[in-house]
Amino acid sequence: EKRIHRPDFQLPAGLDRYGPRLIAENAYYRPPQLDRPGGYLLEQVEQPTRLETEGSLPSDGPPVLLTPRDYGWLKPDECFVVSDVNFEQLTSGRAFSDFASTAQMISGLSSQSFDGGADLRVEIHSRVVHPLLDVTLLFLGLPLVVSRQSRNVFAAIGLCGTIVTVFMLVVMACQQLGAAHYLPSPALAAWLPLMLFVPVAVWMAESMRE
């Protein structure tokens, strides 16, 4: 079962009327159902105290923090936090992009409750661009290996290694700059290496044909 032990949620403005923190013994993720929204069921709530006597929040909009006074399916020591953030997104943190599929990351970005940040957007674009980067790197190194002028095998290998190193450093630098908001958009961070190296790869491929 998808359980979080000793959850400690910091409540934002509008939900902090009864206290700034929401602490319980356990929290269980519950997917959306026909008659209930998706979110987290908190058991043995410790803070805020006497929550069972209070109304759900916010009082002037769609409820996010559900209390037993308004919802009969909650026990006196329980509450429910409505959220579009699923269990994997909440518990994995920054590691979410390392293990999630591209479809899961795109789905996460579509959720209003989950802000993956620029680094997640850069990762999505990077996965799309990755096959093109591999082909570009191939055409950067291949002319050095098959060229008739490269009679020294060790020199050609060393030059190929240098090109690969420079290529990877540029790719990683662009991704880091995009994640840190130093580039105008995450898409540019992923596609910029292609813009830089594709013309060079085309020129080297043409020189190999000659």
PDB file of C-alpha atoms in Angstrom:
ATOM      1  CA  GLU A   1       0.000   0.000   0.000  1.00  0.00           C
ATOM      2  CA  LYS A   2       1.234   3.489  -0.832  1.00  0.00           C
ATOM      3  CA  ARG A   3       1.927   4.874   2.633  1.00  0.00           C
ATOM      4  CA  ILE A   4       3.906   7.826   3.955  1.00  0.00           C
ATOM      5  CA  HIS A   5       5.034   7.442   7.562  1.00  0.00           C
ATOM      6  CA  ARG A   6       4.868  10.544   9.748  1.00  0.00           C
ATOM      7  CA  PRO A   7       3.849  13.018   7.031  1.00  0.00           C
ATOM      8  CA  ASP A   8       4.536  16.664   7.831  1.00  0.00           C
ATOM      9  CA  PHE A   9       2.911  19.020   5.310  1.00  0.00           C
ATOM     10  CA  GLN A  10       3.476  22.764   5.272  1.00  0.00           C
ATOM     11  CA  LEU A  11       0.116  24.364   4.575  1.00  0.00           C
ATOM     12  CA  PRO A  12       0.013  27.332   2.176  1.00  0.00           C
ATOM     13  CA  ALA A  13      -1.918  30.535   2.678  1.00  0.00           C
ATOM     14  CA  GLY A  14      -5.637  29.876   2.647  1.00  0.00           C
ATOM     15  CA  LEU A  15      -5.254  26.435   4.207  1.00  0.00           C
ATOM     16  CA  ASP A  16      -3.371  27.505   7.347  1.00  0.00           C
ATOM     17  CA  ARG A  17      -6.354  28.863   9.292  1.00  0.00           C
ATOM     18  CA  TYR A  18      -6.056  26.071  11.879  1.00  0.00           C
ATOM     19  CA  GLY A  19      -2.249  25.982  11.892  1.00  0.00           C
ATOM     20  CA  PRO A  20       0.720  26.148   9.508  1.00  0.00           C
ATOM     21  CA  ARG A  21       1.499  22.421   9.585  1.00  0.00           C
ATOM     22  CA  LEU A  22      -0.417  19.220   9.002  1.00  0.00           C
ATOM     23  CA  ILE A  23       1.140  16.319  10.923  1.00  0.00           C
ATOM     24  CA  ALA A  24      -0.208  12.777  11.174  1.00  0.00           C
ATOM     25  CA  GLU A  25       0.952   9.248  11.909  1.00  0.00           C
ATOM     26  CA  ASN A  26       0.335   7.926   8.390  1.00  0.00           C
ATOM     27  CA  ALA A  27      -0.799   9.182   5.008  1.00  0.00           C
ATOM     28  CA  TYR A  28      -2.205   6.929   2.288  1.00  0.00           C
ATOM     29  CA  TYR A  29      -2.566   7.882  -1.348  1.00  0.00           C
ATOM     30  CA  ARG A  30      -6.058   7.356  -2.720  1.00  0.00           C
ATOM     31  CA  PRO A  31      -6.671   7.643  -6.482  1.00  0.00           C
ATOM     32  CA  PRO A  32      -9.765   9.505  -7.715  1.00  0.00           C
ATOM     33  CA  GLN A  33     -13.070   7.652  -7.545  1.00  0.00           C
ATOM     34  CA  LEU A  34     -16.527   8.435  -8.864  1.00  0.00           C
ATOM     35  CA  ASP A  35     -17.673  10.060  -5.629  1.00  0.00           C
ATOM     36  CA  ARG A  36     -14.325  11.107  -4.140  1.00  0.00           C
ATOM     37  CA  PRO A  37     -11.374  13.158  -5.392  1.00  0.00           C
ATOM     38  CA  GLY A  38      -7.836  11.861  -5.469  1.00  0.00           C
ATOM     39  CA  GLY A  39      -5.384  12.761  -2.739  1.00  0.00           C
ATOM     40  CA  TYR A  40      -4.021  11.675   0.627  1.00  0.00           C
ATOM     41  CA  LEU A  41      -5.899  10.214   3.581  1.00  0.00           C
ATOM     42  CA  LEU A  42      -4.179  11.201   6.822  1.00  0.00           C
ATOM     43  CA  GLU A  43      -4.745   9.022   9.879  1.00  0.00           C
ATOM     44  CA  GLN A  44      -4.171   9.906  13.552  1.00  0.00           C
ATOM     45  CA  VAL A  45      -3.826  13.609  12.857  1.00  0.00           C
ATOM     46  CA  GLU A  46      -1.734  15.369  15.519  1.00  0.00           C
ATOM     47  CA  GLN A  47      -1.705  18.903  14.142  1.00  0.00           C
ATOM     48  CA  PRO A  48      -3.885  20.901  13.855  1.00  0.00           C
ATOM     49  CA  THR A  49      -5.625  19.786  17.041  1.00  0.00           C
ATOM     50  CA  ARG A  50      -9.406  19.324  17.241  1.00  0.00           C
ATOM     51  CA  LEU A  51      -9.602  19.287  13.461  1.00  0.00           C
ATOM     52  CA  GLU A  52     -12.742  17.129  13.624  1.00  0.00           C
ATOM     53  CA  THR A  53     -14.723  20.114  14.898  1.00  0.00           C
ATOM     54  CA  GLU A  54     -13.608  22.458  12.129  1.00  0.00           C
ATOM     55  CA  GLY A  55     -14.898  22.920   8.602  1.00  0.00           C
ATOM     56  CA  SER A  56     -13.096  22.078   5.391  1.00  0.00           C
ATOM     57  CA  LEU A  57     -10.730  24.584   3.763  1.00  0.00           C
ATOM     58  CA  PRO A  58     -10.769  26.808   1.894  1.00  0.00           C
ATOM     59  CA  SER A  59     -14.261  27.920   2.797  1.00  0.00           C
ATOM     60  CA  ASP A  60     -14.647  30.155  -0.269  1.00  0.00           C
ATOM     61  CA  GLY A  61     -13.749  27.699  -3.030  1.00  0.00           C
ATOM     62  CA  PRO A  62     -13.324  24.037  -3.943  1.00  0.00           C
ATOM     63  CA  PRO A  63     -12.279  22.250  -0.724  1.00  0.00           C
ATOM     64  CA  VAL A  64      -8.717  20.984  -0.528  1.00  0.00           C
ATOM     65  CA  LEU A  65      -8.437  20.054   3.151  1.00  0.00           C
ATOM     66  CA  LEU A  66     -11.430  17.851   3.963  1.00  0.00           C
ATOM     67  CA  THR A  67     -12.455  17.387   7.598  1.00  0.00           C
ATOM     68  CA  PRO A  68     -14.701  14.835   9.369  1.00  0.00           C
ATOM     69  CA  ARG A  69     -17.303  17.496  10.168  1.00  0.00           C
ATOM     70  CA  ASP A  70     -18.172  17.871   6.485  1.00  0.00           C
ATOM     71  CA  TYR A  71     -17.420  14.372   5.180  1.00  0.00           C
ATOM     72  CA  GLY A  72     -18.957  11.395   6.921  1.00  0.00           C
ATOM     73  CA  TRP A  73     -16.545   8.868   5.428  1.00  0.00           C
ATOM     74  CA  LEU A  74     -13.722  10.385   7.502  1.00  0.00           C
ATOM     75  CA  LYS A  75     -13.090   9.201  11.072  1.00  0.00           C
ATOM     76  CA  PRO A  76     -12.697  11.786  13.877  1.00  0.00           C
ATOM     77  CA  ASP A  77      -8.883  11.551  13.801  1.00  0.00           C
ATOM     78  CA  GLU A  78      -8.614  11.668   9.994  1.00  0.00           C
ATOM     79  CA  CYS A  79      -8.555  14.291   7.281  1.00  0.00           C
ATOM     80  CA  PHE A  80      -8.124  14.233   3.527  1.00  0.00           C
ATOM     81  CA  VAL A  81      -5.919  16.428   1.339  1.00  0.00           C
ATOM     82  CA  VAL A  82      -7.134  16.720  -2.261  1.00  0.00           C
ATOM     83  CA  SER A  83      -4.185  16.647  -4.662  1.00  0.00           C
ATOM     84  CA  ASP A  84      -3.340  15.868  -8.281  1.00  0.00           C
ATOM     85  CA  VAL A  85       0.182  14.871  -7.229  1.00  0.00           C
ATOM     86  CA  ASN A  86       0.393  11.097  -7.169  1.00  0.00           C
ATOM     87  CA  PHE A  87       2.436   9.009  -4.748  1.00  0.00           C
ATOM     88  CA  GLU A  88       5.450   8.584  -7.034  1.00  0.00           C
ATOM     89  CA  GLN A  89       5.721  12.299  -7.758  1.00  0.00           C
ATOM     90  CA  LEU A  90       5.480  13.216  -4.088  1.00  0.00           C
ATOM     91  CA  THR A  91       7.963  10.682  -2.719  1.00  0.00           C
ATOM     92  CA  SER A  92      10.599  10.672  -5.462  1.00  0.00           C
ATOM     93  CA  GLY A  93      11.235  14.431  -5.479  1.00  0.00           C
ATOM     94  CA  ARG A  94      14.024  15.397  -7.881  1.00  0.00           C
ATOM     95  CA  ALA A  95      14.657  11.735  -8.684  1.00  0.00           C
ATOM     96  CA  PHE A  96      11.266  11.588 -10.397  1.00  0.00           C
ATOM     97  CA  SER A  97      12.747  12.504 -13.794  1.00  0.00           C
ATOM     98  CA  ASP A  98      15.446   9.823 -13.450  1.00  0.00           C
ATOM     99  CA  PHE A  99      13.048   6.901 -13.163  1.00  0.00           C
ATOM    100  CA  ALA A 100       9.801   8.112 -14.712  1.00  0.00           C
ATOM    101  CA  SER A 101       8.873   7.479 -18.316  1.00  0.00           C
ATOM    102  CA  THR A 102       8.470  10.377 -20.716  1.00  0.00           C
ATOM    103  CA  ALA A 103       4.698   9.899 -20.672  1.00  0.00           C
ATOM    104  CA  GLN A 104       4.665  10.084 -16.861  1.00  0.00           C
ATOM    105  CA  MET A 105       6.705  13.291 -16.884  1.00  0.00           C
ATOM    106  CA  ILE A 106       4.409  14.920 -19.435  1.00  0.00           C
ATOM    107  CA  SER A 107       1.414  13.831 -17.360  1.00  0.00           C
ATOM    108  CA  GLY A 108       3.028  15.364 -14.284  1.00  0.00           C
ATOM    109  CA  LEU A 109       3.464  18.702 -16.007  1.00  0.00           C
ATOM    110  CA  SER A 110      -0.224  18.748 -16.905  1.00  0.00           C
ATOM    111  CA  SER A 111      -1.108  18.601 -13.209  1.00  0.00           C
ATOM    112  CA  GLN A 112      -1.750  22.000 -11.647  1.00  0.00           C
ATOM    113  CA  SER A 113      -0.578  20.732  -8.248  1.00  0.00           C
ATOM    114  CA  PHE A 114       2.796  19.500  -9.468  1.00  0.00           C
ATOM    115  CA  ASP A 115       5.479  21.933 -10.561  1.00  0.00           C
ATOM    116  CA  GLY A 116       8.345  19.955 -12.027  1.00  0.00           C
ATOM    117  CA  GLY A 117      10.356  23.079 -12.713  1.00  0.00           C
ATOM    118  CA  ALA A 118      12.583  23.892 -15.644  1.00  0.00           C
ATOM    119  CA  ASP A 119      14.800  20.861 -15.039  1.00  0.00           C
ATOM    120  CA  LEU A 120      11.909  18.472 -15.717  1.00  0.00           C
ATOM    121  CA  ARG A 121      11.025  20.298 -18.934  1.00  0.00           C
ATOM    122  CA  VAL A 122      14.667  20.173 -20.026  1.00  0.00           C
ATOM    123  CA  GLU A 123      14.712  16.432 -19.331  1.00  0.00           C
ATOM    124  CA  ILE A 124      11.628  15.847 -21.492  1.00  0.00           C
ATOM    125  CA  HIS A 125      13.085  17.746 -24.442  1.00  0.00           C
ATOM    126  CA  SER A 126      16.462  16.045 -23.938  1.00  0.00           C
ATOM    127  CA  ARG A 127      14.879  12.611 -24.255  1.00  0.00           C
ATOM    128  CA  VAL A 128      13.288  13.640 -27.537  1.00  0.00           C
ATOM    129  CA  VAL A 129      16.545  15.064 -28.867  1.00  0.00           C
ATOM    130  CA  HIS A 130      18.778  12.226 -27.640  1.00  0.00           C
ATOM    131  CA  PRO A 131      18.576  10.019 -30.783  1.00  0.00           C
ATOM    132  CA  LEU A 132      19.403  13.031 -32.965  1.00  0.00           C
ATOM    133  CA  LEU A 133      22.390  13.839 -30.760  1.00  0.00           C
ATOM    134  CA  ASP A 134      23.652  10.271 -31.157  1.00  0.00           C
ATOM    135  CA  VAL A 135      23.462  10.519 -34.953  1.00  0.00           C
ATOM    136  CA  THR A 136      25.179  13.904 -34.894  1.00  0.00           C
ATOM    137  CA  LEU A 137      28.014  12.568 -32.749  1.00  0.00           C
ATOM    138  CA  LEU A 138      28.404   9.629 -35.126  1.00  0.00           C
ATOM    139  CA  PHE A 139      28.843  11.940 -38.106  1.00  0.00           C
ATOM    140  CA  LEU A 140      31.307  14.051 -36.141  1.00  0.00           C
ATOM    141  CA  GLY A 141      33.591  11.122 -35.392  1.00  0.00           C
ATOM    142  CA  LEU A 142      33.130   8.914 -38.453  1.00  0.00           C
ATOM    143  CA  PRO A 143      35.016  11.159 -40.913  1.00  0.00           C
ATOM    144  CA  LEU A 144      38.052  11.121 -38.636  1.00  0.00           C
ATOM    145  CA  VAL A 145      38.157   7.330 -38.644  1.00  0.00           C
ATOM    146  CA  VAL A 146      37.580   6.663 -42.347  1.00  0.00           C
ATOM    147  CA  SER A 147      39.446   9.659 -43.744  1.00  0.00           C
ATOM    148  CA  ARG A 148      42.442   8.779 -45.870  1.00  0.00           C
ATOM    149  CA  GLN A 149      44.390  11.561 -44.224  1.00  0.00           C
ATOM    150  CA  SER A 150      44.104   9.877 -40.808  1.00  0.00           C
ATOM    151  CA  ARG A 151      46.907   7.374 -41.289  1.00  0.00           C
ATOM    152  CA  ASN A 152      47.855   7.493 -37.597  1.00  0.00           C
ATOM    153  CA  VAL A 153      45.248   5.336 -35.856  1.00  0.00           C
ATOM    154  CA  PHE A 154      46.155   6.497 -32.355  1.00  0.00           C
ATOM    155  CA  ALA A 155      45.939  10.149 -33.356  1.00  0.00           C
ATOM    156  CA  ALA A 156      42.495   9.532 -34.864  1.00  0.00           C
ATOM    157  CA  ILE A 157      41.329   7.761 -31.696  1.00  0.00           C
ATOM    158  CA  GLY A 158      42.620  10.596 -29.541  1.00  0.00           C
ATOM    159  CA  LEU A 159      40.905  13.185 -31.713  1.00  0.00           C
ATOM    160  CA  CYS A 160      37.637  11.238 -31.584  1.00  0.00           C
ATOM    161  CA  GLY A 161      37.887  11.077 -27.807  1.00  0.00           C
ATOM    162  CA  THR A 162      38.410  14.827 -27.662  1.00  0.00           C
ATOM    163  CA  ILE A 163      35.377  15.463 -29.874  1.00  0.00           C
ATOM    164  CA  VAL A 164      33.192  13.186 -27.737  1.00  0.00           C
ATOM    165  CA  THR A 165      34.357  14.937 -24.559  1.00  0.00           C
ATOM    166  CA  VAL A 166      33.691  18.415 -25.945  1.00  0.00           C
ATOM    167  CA  PHE A 167      30.338  17.277 -27.325  1.00  0.00           C
ATOM    168  CA  MET A 168      29.163  15.843 -24.005  1.00  0.00           C
ATOM    169  CA  LEU A 169      30.393  18.869 -22.044  1.00  0.00           C
ATOM    170  CA  VAL A 170      28.438  21.213 -24.309  1.00  0.00           C
ATOM    171  CA  VAL A 171      25.289  19.066 -23.996  1.00  0.00           C
ATOM    172  CA  MET A 172      25.520  18.942 -20.199  1.00  0.00           C
ATOM    173  CA  ALA A 173      26.320  22.656 -19.954  1.00  0.00           C
ATOM    174  CA  CYS A 174      23.270  23.555 -22.043  1.00  0.00           C
ATOM    175  CA  GLN A 175      21.044  21.332 -19.909  1.00  0.00           C
ATOM    176  CA  GLN A 176      22.345  22.866 -16.686  1.00  0.00           C
ATOM    177  CA  LEU A 177      21.900  26.392 -18.019  1.00  0.00           C
ATOM    178  CA  GLY A 178      18.344  25.574 -19.053  1.00  0.00           C
ATOM    179  CA  ALA A 179      17.494  24.036 -15.672  1.00  0.00           C
ATOM    180  CA  ALA A 180      18.908  27.127 -13.925  1.00  0.00           C
ATOM    181  CA  HIS A 181      16.829  29.500 -16.118  1.00  0.00           C
ATOM    182  CA  TYR A 182      19.903  31.032 -17.785  1.00  0.00           C
ATOM    183  CA  LEU A 183      18.474  30.194 -21.222  1.00  0.00           C
ATOM    184  CA  PRO A 184      15.183  31.590 -22.560  1.00  0.00           C
ATOM    185  CA  SER A 185      13.412  28.226 -22.586  1.00  0.00           C
ATOM    186  CA  PRO A 186      13.958  24.560 -21.621  1.00  0.00           C
ATOM    187  CA  ALA A 187      13.436  23.594 -25.265  1.00  0.00           C
ATOM    188  CA  LEU A 188      16.388  25.740 -26.329  1.00  0.00           C
ATOM    189  CA  ALA A 189      18.578  24.070 -23.703  1.00  0.00           C
ATOM    190  CA  ALA A 190      17.947  20.672 -25.292  1.00  0.00           C
ATOM    191  CA  TRP A 191      18.084  21.726 -28.948  1.00  0.00           C
ATOM    192  CA  LEU A 192      21.006  24.175 -28.760  1.00  0.00           C
ATOM    193  CA  PRO A 193      23.705  21.447 -29.040  1.00  0.00           C
ATOM    194  CA  LEU A 194      22.081  20.287 -32.278  1.00  0.00           C
ATOM    195  CA  MET A 195      22.111  23.835 -33.620  1.00  0.00           C
ATOM    196  CA  LEU A 196      25.816  24.068 -32.836  1.00  0.00           C
ATOM    197  CA  PHE A 197      27.053  20.664 -33.978  1.00  0.00           C
ATOM    198  CA  VAL A 198      24.803  19.694 -36.908  1.00  0.00           C
ATOM    199  CA  PRO A 199      26.423  22.239 -39.293  1.00  0.00           C
ATOM    200  CA  VAL A 200      29.857  20.965 -38.246  1.00  0.00           C
ATOM    201  CA  ALA A 201      28.792  17.347 -38.754  1.00  0.00           C
ATOM    202  CA  VAL A 202      27.392  18.137 -42.216  1.00  0.00           C
ATOM    203  CA  TRP A 203      30.595  19.916 -43.200  1.00  0.00           C
ATOM    204  CA  MET A 204      32.736  17.003 -42.004  1.00  0.00           C
ATOM    205  CA  ALA A 205      30.521  14.488 -43.818  1.00  0.00           C
ATOM    206  CA  GLU A 206      30.846  16.490 -47.043  1.00  0.00           C
ATOM    207  CA  SER A 207      34.620  16.624 -46.664  1.00  0.00           C
ATOM    208  CA  MET A 208      34.663  12.842 -46.235  1.00  0.00           C
ATOM    209  CA  ARG A 209      32.774  12.387 -49.524  1.00  0.00           C
ATOM    210  CA  GLU A 210      35.311  14.540 -51.312  1.00  0.00           C
TER     211      GLU A 210
END
